[in-house]
């Protein structure tokens, strides 16, 4: 039930005046539920964040706390949800919160449909920008 890994995220968001944000996070995780069709895991570890927001470069160390849930209805359809909280180590008033809720289904062996709701909250956004960024993405995916 215990696992480890490394996660690397890259983000660009012109609307939020975010030129780039890279987040490198070594992960230590634990499956609280690990059944054939349902998983629930918690993760924790340090985060190294490099960003250019509002024209200013910044780099800091954070702590990443996250949870992930997934349920497979059958071999073709699934839903998932994830939440992560990343405060800066030496300034807990600077933090990121990322939430995702999604569903996907396979139409054929290679083609599927996907709908994802993402909410990214930055409590210190770029000047004249909002802290909350919500996206609803629907698309077609292709598996090689």
Short mmCIF file of N, CA and C in Angstrom, two decimals:
data_model
loop_
_atom_site.label_atom_id
_atom_site.label_comp_id
_atom_site.label_asym_id
_atom_site.label_seq_id
_atom_site.Cartn_x
_atom_site.Cartn_y
_atom_site.Cartn_z
N UNK A 1 0.81 -1.21 0.00
CA UNK A 1 0.00 0.00 0.00
C UNK A 1 0.85 1.26 0.00
N UNK A 2 2.09 1.15 0.42
CA UNK A 2 3.00 2.30 0.46
C UNK A 2 3.70 2.43 -0.89
N UNK A 3 3.85 3.66 -1.39
CA UNK A 3 4.53 3.86 -2.67
C UNK A 3 5.29 5.18 -2.66
N UNK A 4 6.17 5.32 -3.61
CA UNK A 4 6.94 6.55 -3.76
C UNK A 4 7.07 6.90 -5.22
N UNK A 5 7.49 8.11 -5.48
CA UNK A 5 7.66 8.56 -6.85
C UNK A 5 8.09 10.00 -6.90
N UNK A 6 8.12 10.52 -8.11
CA UNK A 6 8.46 11.91 -8.35
C UNK A 6 7.43 12.47 -9.32
N UNK A 7 6.98 13.69 -9.04
CA UNK A 7 5.98 14.35 -9.88
C UNK A 7 6.57 15.66 -10.38
N UNK A 8 6.40 15.95 -11.67
CA UNK A 8 6.84 17.20 -12.25
C UNK A 8 5.67 17.80 -13.02
N UNK A 9 5.24 19.00 -12.63
CA UNK A 9 4.16 19.71 -13.30
C UNK A 9 4.71 20.97 -13.92
N UNK A 10 4.22 21.30 -15.10
CA UNK A 10 4.54 22.57 -15.75
C UNK A 10 3.24 23.25 -16.15
N UNK A 11 3.16 24.55 -15.94
CA UNK A 11 1.92 25.28 -16.21
C UNK A 11 2.23 26.65 -16.79
N UNK A 12 1.44 27.04 -17.80
CA UNK A 12 1.46 28.39 -18.35
C UNK A 12 0.01 28.85 -18.41
N UNK A 13 -0.28 30.05 -17.93
CA UNK A 13 -1.65 30.56 -17.91
C UNK A 13 -1.62 32.07 -18.17
N UNK A 14 -1.86 32.46 -19.41
CA UNK A 14 -1.82 33.88 -19.78
C UNK A 14 -2.87 34.69 -19.05
N UNK A 15 -4.05 34.13 -18.86
CA UNK A 15 -5.13 34.85 -18.19
C UNK A 15 -4.75 35.20 -16.76
N UNK A 16 -4.05 34.30 -16.07
CA UNK A 16 -3.61 34.54 -14.69
C UNK A 16 -2.27 35.29 -14.64
N UNK A 17 -1.74 35.70 -15.81
CA UNK A 17 -0.44 36.37 -15.92
C UNK A 17 0.67 35.49 -15.32
N UNK A 18 0.59 34.20 -15.62
CA UNK A 18 1.59 33.24 -15.17
C UNK A 18 2.37 32.78 -16.40
N UNK A 19 3.59 33.26 -16.51
CA UNK A 19 4.44 32.88 -17.63
C UNK A 19 4.79 31.39 -17.54
N UNK A 20 5.19 30.95 -16.35
CA UNK A 20 5.43 29.53 -16.12
C UNK A 20 5.42 29.24 -14.62
N UNK A 21 5.10 28.01 -14.29
CA UNK A 21 5.26 27.47 -12.95
C UNK A 21 5.67 26.01 -13.10
N UNK A 22 6.82 25.67 -12.56
CA UNK A 22 7.28 24.28 -12.53
C UNK A 22 7.27 23.84 -11.08
N UNK A 23 6.75 22.65 -10.85
CA UNK A 23 6.64 22.11 -9.51
C UNK A 23 7.22 20.70 -9.52
N UNK A 24 8.33 20.50 -8.83
CA UNK A 24 8.96 19.20 -8.71
C UNK A 24 8.71 18.68 -7.31
N UNK A 25 8.08 17.50 -7.21
CA UNK A 25 7.68 16.97 -5.90
C UNK A 25 8.03 15.49 -5.76
N UNK A 26 9.00 15.14 -4.91
CA UNK A 26 9.16 13.74 -4.53
C UNK A 26 7.93 13.34 -3.70
N UNK A 27 7.43 12.13 -3.90
CA UNK A 27 6.16 11.71 -3.30
C UNK A 27 6.35 10.48 -2.43
N UNK A 28 5.73 10.51 -1.27
CA UNK A 28 5.54 9.32 -0.45
C UNK A 28 4.03 9.19 -0.28
N UNK A 29 3.49 8.06 -0.73
CA UNK A 29 2.04 7.90 -0.70
C UNK A 29 1.62 6.61 -0.02
N UNK A 30 0.34 6.58 0.33
CA UNK A 30 -0.24 5.40 0.98
C UNK A 30 -1.66 5.20 0.46
N UNK A 31 -1.98 3.98 0.03
CA UNK A 31 -3.34 3.63 -0.39
C UNK A 31 -4.18 3.28 0.82
N UNK A 32 -5.15 4.11 1.15
CA UNK A 32 -6.10 3.80 2.22
C UNK A 32 -7.12 2.78 1.75
N UNK A 33 -7.48 2.87 0.46
CA UNK A 33 -8.36 1.89 -0.18
C UNK A 33 -7.67 1.47 -1.47
N UNK A 34 -7.50 0.18 -1.65
CA UNK A 34 -6.88 -0.33 -2.88
C UNK A 34 -7.63 -1.59 -3.29
N UNK A 35 -8.81 -1.37 -3.86
CA UNK A 35 -9.65 -2.47 -4.32
C UNK A 35 -9.52 -2.59 -5.84
N UNK A 36 -10.16 -3.59 -6.40
CA UNK A 36 -10.06 -3.83 -7.84
C UNK A 36 -10.56 -2.64 -8.65
N UNK A 37 -11.64 -2.00 -8.22
CA UNK A 37 -12.22 -0.89 -8.99
C UNK A 37 -12.11 0.47 -8.30
N UNK A 38 -11.72 0.53 -7.04
CA UNK A 38 -11.70 1.79 -6.30
C UNK A 38 -10.37 1.96 -5.56
N UNK A 39 -9.80 3.16 -5.68
CA UNK A 39 -8.59 3.49 -4.92
C UNK A 39 -8.76 4.85 -4.26
N UNK A 40 -8.16 4.97 -3.08
CA UNK A 40 -8.09 6.24 -2.37
C UNK A 40 -6.70 6.31 -1.75
N UNK A 41 -5.93 7.35 -2.13
CA UNK A 41 -4.56 7.46 -1.67
C UNK A 41 -4.28 8.85 -1.12
N UNK A 42 -3.40 8.90 -0.14
CA UNK A 42 -2.89 10.17 0.39
C UNK A 42 -1.42 10.27 0.07
N UNK A 43 -0.95 11.50 -0.18
CA UNK A 43 0.45 11.71 -0.53
C UNK A 43 1.00 12.91 0.24
N UNK A 44 2.30 12.89 0.50
CA UNK A 44 2.96 14.01 1.16
C UNK A 44 4.42 14.04 0.72
N UNK A 45 4.99 15.23 0.82
CA UNK A 45 6.40 15.38 0.48
C UNK A 45 6.74 16.83 0.21
N UNK A 46 8.01 17.11 0.01
CA UNK A 46 8.42 18.47 -0.30
C UNK A 46 8.09 18.83 -1.75
N UNK A 47 8.02 20.12 -2.02
CA UNK A 47 7.81 20.63 -3.38
C UNK A 47 8.81 21.73 -3.65
N UNK A 48 9.36 21.74 -4.83
CA UNK A 48 10.27 22.80 -5.25
C UNK A 48 9.59 23.54 -6.39
N UNK A 49 9.24 24.80 -6.16
CA UNK A 49 8.42 25.56 -7.10
C UNK A 49 9.23 26.70 -7.69
N UNK A 50 9.22 26.78 -9.02
CA UNK A 50 9.87 27.85 -9.77
C UNK A 50 8.79 28.48 -10.64
N UNK A 51 8.60 29.80 -10.53
CA UNK A 51 7.54 30.44 -11.29
C UNK A 51 7.91 31.86 -11.71
N UNK A 52 7.25 32.29 -12.78
CA UNK A 52 7.32 33.69 -13.20
C UNK A 52 5.89 34.16 -13.31
N UNK A 53 5.48 34.97 -12.35
CA UNK A 53 4.09 35.41 -12.22
C UNK A 53 4.08 36.93 -12.16
N UNK A 54 3.28 37.56 -13.03
CA UNK A 54 3.21 39.02 -13.03
C UNK A 54 4.54 39.68 -13.34
N UNK A 55 5.40 39.00 -14.11
CA UNK A 55 6.70 39.55 -14.46
C UNK A 55 7.79 39.30 -13.44
N UNK A 56 7.46 38.73 -12.29
CA UNK A 56 8.45 38.48 -11.24
C UNK A 56 8.80 36.99 -11.16
N UNK A 57 10.11 36.70 -11.12
CA UNK A 57 10.57 35.33 -10.92
C UNK A 57 10.57 35.01 -9.43
N UNK A 58 10.22 33.78 -9.08
CA UNK A 58 10.22 33.36 -7.69
C UNK A 58 10.54 31.87 -7.63
N UNK A 59 11.22 31.46 -6.60
CA UNK A 59 11.52 30.05 -6.35
C UNK A 59 11.42 29.84 -4.85
N UNK A 60 10.73 28.76 -4.46
CA UNK A 60 10.60 28.47 -3.04
C UNK A 60 10.33 26.99 -2.81
N UNK A 61 10.49 26.60 -1.57
CA UNK A 61 10.23 25.22 -1.16
C UNK A 61 8.88 25.18 -0.47
N UNK A 62 8.08 24.20 -0.83
CA UNK A 62 6.77 24.02 -0.22
C UNK A 62 6.62 22.61 0.33
N UNK A 63 5.52 22.39 0.98
CA UNK A 63 5.12 21.06 1.43
C UNK A 63 3.88 20.67 0.62
N UNK A 64 3.87 19.47 0.07
CA UNK A 64 2.73 19.03 -0.74
C UNK A 64 1.97 17.96 0.02
N UNK A 65 0.68 18.24 0.24
CA UNK A 65 -0.25 17.28 0.83
C UNK A 65 -1.34 17.05 -0.20
N UNK A 66 -1.62 15.79 -0.53
CA UNK A 66 -2.58 15.51 -1.60
C UNK A 66 -3.36 14.24 -1.31
N UNK A 67 -4.51 14.14 -1.97
CA UNK A 67 -5.28 12.90 -1.96
C UNK A 67 -5.82 12.67 -3.36
N UNK A 68 -5.96 11.39 -3.70
CA UNK A 68 -6.47 10.99 -5.01
C UNK A 68 -7.48 9.86 -4.83
N UNK A 69 -8.59 9.99 -5.54
CA UNK A 69 -9.64 8.96 -5.51
C UNK A 69 -9.95 8.58 -6.95
N UNK A 70 -10.16 7.30 -7.20
CA UNK A 70 -10.57 6.84 -8.53
C UNK A 70 -11.52 5.66 -8.38
N UNK A 71 -12.57 5.66 -9.22
CA UNK A 71 -13.49 4.52 -9.25
C UNK A 71 -13.72 4.15 -10.71
N UNK A 72 -13.52 2.86 -11.02
CA UNK A 72 -13.78 2.32 -12.36
C UNK A 72 -15.13 1.63 -12.31
N UNK A 73 -16.07 2.14 -13.10
CA UNK A 73 -17.41 1.55 -13.15
C UNK A 73 -17.37 0.22 -13.88
N UNK A 74 -16.55 0.16 -14.91
CA UNK A 74 -16.32 -1.06 -15.67
C UNK A 74 -14.99 -0.89 -16.40
N UNK A 75 -14.70 -1.72 -17.37
CA UNK A 75 -13.43 -1.62 -18.08
C UNK A 75 -13.36 -0.41 -19.01
N UNK A 76 -14.48 0.27 -19.23
CA UNK A 76 -14.52 1.38 -20.18
C UNK A 76 -14.75 2.75 -19.54
N UNK A 77 -15.31 2.80 -18.35
CA UNK A 77 -15.69 4.09 -17.76
C UNK A 77 -15.10 4.24 -16.36
N UNK A 78 -14.66 5.46 -16.07
CA UNK A 78 -14.11 5.74 -14.75
C UNK A 78 -14.34 7.19 -14.38
N UNK A 79 -14.22 7.47 -13.08
CA UNK A 79 -14.24 8.84 -12.59
C UNK A 79 -13.11 8.99 -11.59
N UNK A 80 -12.65 10.23 -11.41
CA UNK A 80 -11.57 10.47 -10.47
C UNK A 80 -11.72 11.85 -9.85
N UNK A 81 -11.02 12.02 -8.75
CA UNK A 81 -11.01 13.30 -8.04
C UNK A 81 -9.66 13.41 -7.35
N UNK A 82 -9.08 14.62 -7.36
CA UNK A 82 -7.82 14.84 -6.66
C UNK A 82 -7.81 16.23 -6.05
N UNK A 83 -7.08 16.37 -4.96
CA UNK A 83 -6.94 17.64 -4.26
C UNK A 83 -5.53 17.72 -3.72
N UNK A 84 -4.86 18.86 -3.94
CA UNK A 84 -3.53 19.05 -3.36
C UNK A 84 -3.43 20.45 -2.77
N UNK A 85 -2.71 20.53 -1.68
CA UNK A 85 -2.47 21.78 -0.95
C UNK A 85 -0.97 21.92 -0.80
N UNK A 86 -0.42 23.05 -1.27
CA UNK A 86 1.02 23.25 -1.25
C UNK A 86 1.34 24.60 -0.63
N UNK A 87 1.60 24.65 0.68
CA UNK A 87 2.03 25.91 1.30
C UNK A 87 3.55 26.07 1.20
N UNK A 88 3.99 27.33 1.15
CA UNK A 88 5.42 27.62 1.19
C UNK A 88 5.93 27.32 2.60
N UNK A 89 7.09 26.67 2.71
CA UNK A 89 7.61 26.23 4.00
C UNK A 89 7.82 27.39 4.97
N UNK A 90 8.41 28.48 4.52
CA UNK A 90 8.73 29.58 5.43
C UNK A 90 7.70 30.71 5.42
N UNK A 91 6.56 30.49 4.73
CA UNK A 91 5.48 31.48 4.69
C UNK A 91 4.18 30.77 4.35
N UNK A 92 3.49 30.24 5.37
CA UNK A 92 2.28 29.47 5.14
C UNK A 92 1.13 30.32 4.58
N UNK A 93 1.31 31.64 4.49
CA UNK A 93 0.30 32.51 3.87
C UNK A 93 0.46 32.55 2.35
N UNK A 94 1.45 31.87 1.81
CA UNK A 94 1.62 31.73 0.37
C UNK A 94 1.39 30.26 0.04
N UNK A 95 0.29 29.96 -0.65
CA UNK A 95 -0.03 28.56 -0.92
C UNK A 95 -0.81 28.41 -2.23
N UNK A 96 -0.80 27.17 -2.71
CA UNK A 96 -1.56 26.76 -3.90
C UNK A 96 -2.52 25.66 -3.48
N UNK A 97 -3.72 25.66 -4.07
CA UNK A 97 -4.67 24.57 -3.90
C UNK A 97 -5.16 24.18 -5.29
N UNK A 98 -5.00 22.91 -5.64
CA UNK A 98 -5.43 22.41 -6.95
C UNK A 98 -6.44 21.29 -6.75
N UNK A 99 -7.56 21.39 -7.46
CA UNK A 99 -8.64 20.40 -7.37
C UNK A 99 -8.98 19.95 -8.77
N UNK A 100 -9.27 18.66 -8.93
CA UNK A 100 -9.70 18.14 -10.22
C UNK A 100 -10.77 17.08 -10.01
N UNK A 101 -11.79 17.13 -10.85
CA UNK A 101 -12.86 16.14 -10.87
C UNK A 101 -13.08 15.78 -12.32
N UNK A 102 -13.03 14.49 -12.63
CA UNK A 102 -13.15 14.10 -14.03
C UNK A 102 -13.85 12.78 -14.22
N UNK A 103 -14.29 12.58 -15.47
CA UNK A 103 -14.92 11.33 -15.88
C UNK A 103 -14.50 11.04 -17.32
N UNK A 104 -14.30 9.77 -17.62
CA UNK A 104 -13.96 9.40 -18.98
C UNK A 104 -14.60 8.06 -19.32
N UNK A 105 -14.82 7.88 -20.60
CA UNK A 105 -15.36 6.62 -21.09
C UNK A 105 -14.76 6.32 -22.45
N UNK A 106 -14.54 5.05 -22.72
CA UNK A 106 -14.01 4.61 -24.01
C UNK A 106 -15.16 4.37 -24.98
N UNK A 107 -15.02 4.90 -26.18
CA UNK A 107 -16.00 4.65 -27.25
C UNK A 107 -15.55 3.42 -28.04
N UNK A 108 -14.26 3.39 -28.34
CA UNK A 108 -13.63 2.23 -28.98
C UNK A 108 -12.39 1.89 -28.14
N UNK A 109 -11.59 0.94 -28.59
CA UNK A 109 -10.37 0.59 -27.86
C UNK A 109 -9.39 1.76 -27.82
N UNK A 110 -9.42 2.64 -28.83
CA UNK A 110 -8.45 3.73 -28.91
C UNK A 110 -9.03 5.11 -28.62
N UNK A 111 -10.31 5.31 -28.81
CA UNK A 111 -10.91 6.64 -28.71
C UNK A 111 -11.86 6.71 -27.51
N UNK A 112 -11.76 7.81 -26.77
CA UNK A 112 -12.61 7.99 -25.61
C UNK A 112 -13.06 9.43 -25.47
N UNK A 113 -14.02 9.64 -24.59
CA UNK A 113 -14.50 10.97 -24.25
C UNK A 113 -14.11 11.27 -22.83
N UNK A 114 -13.83 12.55 -22.54
CA UNK A 114 -13.36 12.95 -21.22
C UNK A 114 -13.93 14.33 -20.89
N UNK A 115 -14.37 14.49 -19.64
CA UNK A 115 -14.82 15.78 -19.11
C UNK A 115 -14.11 15.99 -17.78
N UNK A 116 -13.47 17.17 -17.63
CA UNK A 116 -12.68 17.45 -16.44
C UNK A 116 -12.99 18.86 -15.93
N UNK A 117 -13.25 18.97 -14.63
CA UNK A 117 -13.40 20.26 -13.96
C UNK A 117 -12.15 20.48 -13.13
N UNK A 118 -11.45 21.60 -13.37
CA UNK A 118 -10.24 21.92 -12.62
C UNK A 118 -10.42 23.26 -11.93
N UNK A 119 -9.97 23.34 -10.70
CA UNK A 119 -10.00 24.58 -9.93
C UNK A 119 -8.61 24.78 -9.34
N UNK A 120 -7.95 25.86 -9.76
CA UNK A 120 -6.62 26.20 -9.26
C UNK A 120 -6.74 27.50 -8.47
N UNK A 121 -6.35 27.45 -7.20
CA UNK A 121 -6.42 28.62 -6.33
C UNK A 121 -5.00 29.01 -5.91
N UNK A 122 -4.65 30.27 -6.12
CA UNK A 122 -3.37 30.84 -5.72
C UNK A 122 -3.70 32.00 -4.81
N UNK A 123 -3.35 31.91 -3.54
CA UNK A 123 -3.79 32.98 -2.63
C UNK A 123 -3.03 34.28 -2.83
N UNK A 124 -1.92 34.24 -3.57
CA UNK A 124 -1.20 35.47 -3.94
C UNK A 124 -1.09 35.53 -5.46
N UNK A 125 -2.17 35.92 -6.13
CA UNK A 125 -2.15 35.96 -7.60
C UNK A 125 -1.33 37.14 -8.10
N UNK A 126 -1.10 37.18 -9.41
CA UNK A 126 -0.44 38.32 -10.03
C UNK A 126 -1.32 39.55 -9.83
N UNK A 127 -0.70 40.72 -9.90
CA UNK A 127 -1.40 41.99 -9.70
C UNK A 127 -2.57 42.11 -10.68
N UNK A 128 -3.73 42.51 -10.15
CA UNK A 128 -4.97 42.71 -10.93
C UNK A 128 -5.52 41.40 -11.51
N UNK A 129 -5.19 40.29 -10.91
CA UNK A 129 -5.73 38.99 -11.32
C UNK A 129 -6.49 38.38 -10.16
N UNK A 130 -7.39 37.48 -10.48
CA UNK A 130 -8.15 36.79 -9.43
C UNK A 130 -7.39 35.59 -8.91
N UNK A 131 -7.68 35.23 -7.67
CA UNK A 131 -6.98 34.11 -7.03
C UNK A 131 -7.47 32.77 -7.54
N UNK A 132 -8.73 32.68 -7.97
CA UNK A 132 -9.34 31.41 -8.35
C UNK A 132 -9.42 31.30 -9.86
N UNK A 133 -9.07 30.14 -10.40
CA UNK A 133 -9.10 29.88 -11.83
C UNK A 133 -9.81 28.55 -12.05
N UNK A 134 -11.02 28.59 -12.59
CA UNK A 134 -11.82 27.39 -12.80
C UNK A 134 -11.93 27.10 -14.29
N UNK A 135 -11.71 25.83 -14.66
CA UNK A 135 -11.79 25.42 -16.06
C UNK A 135 -12.67 24.18 -16.18
N UNK A 136 -13.48 24.15 -17.20
CA UNK A 136 -14.24 22.96 -17.56
C UNK A 136 -13.76 22.55 -18.95
N UNK A 137 -13.17 21.36 -19.04
CA UNK A 137 -12.57 20.90 -20.28
C UNK A 137 -13.26 19.62 -20.71
N UNK A 138 -13.73 19.60 -21.95
CA UNK A 138 -14.32 18.39 -22.52
C UNK A 138 -13.54 18.07 -23.79
N UNK A 139 -13.26 16.80 -24.01
CA UNK A 139 -12.48 16.48 -25.19
C UNK A 139 -12.53 15.01 -25.55
N UNK A 140 -11.86 14.72 -26.63
CA UNK A 140 -11.70 13.37 -27.13
C UNK A 140 -10.26 12.98 -26.88
N UNK A 141 -10.04 11.77 -26.37
CA UNK A 141 -8.66 11.32 -26.20
C UNK A 141 -8.40 10.10 -27.06
N UNK A 142 -7.15 9.93 -27.39
CA UNK A 142 -6.72 8.82 -28.24
C UNK A 142 -5.62 8.06 -27.53
N UNK A 143 -5.75 6.75 -27.40
CA UNK A 143 -4.76 5.89 -26.76
C UNK A 143 -4.01 5.12 -27.83
N UNK A 144 -2.68 5.20 -27.78
CA UNK A 144 -1.85 4.49 -28.76
C UNK A 144 -1.70 3.03 -28.37
#
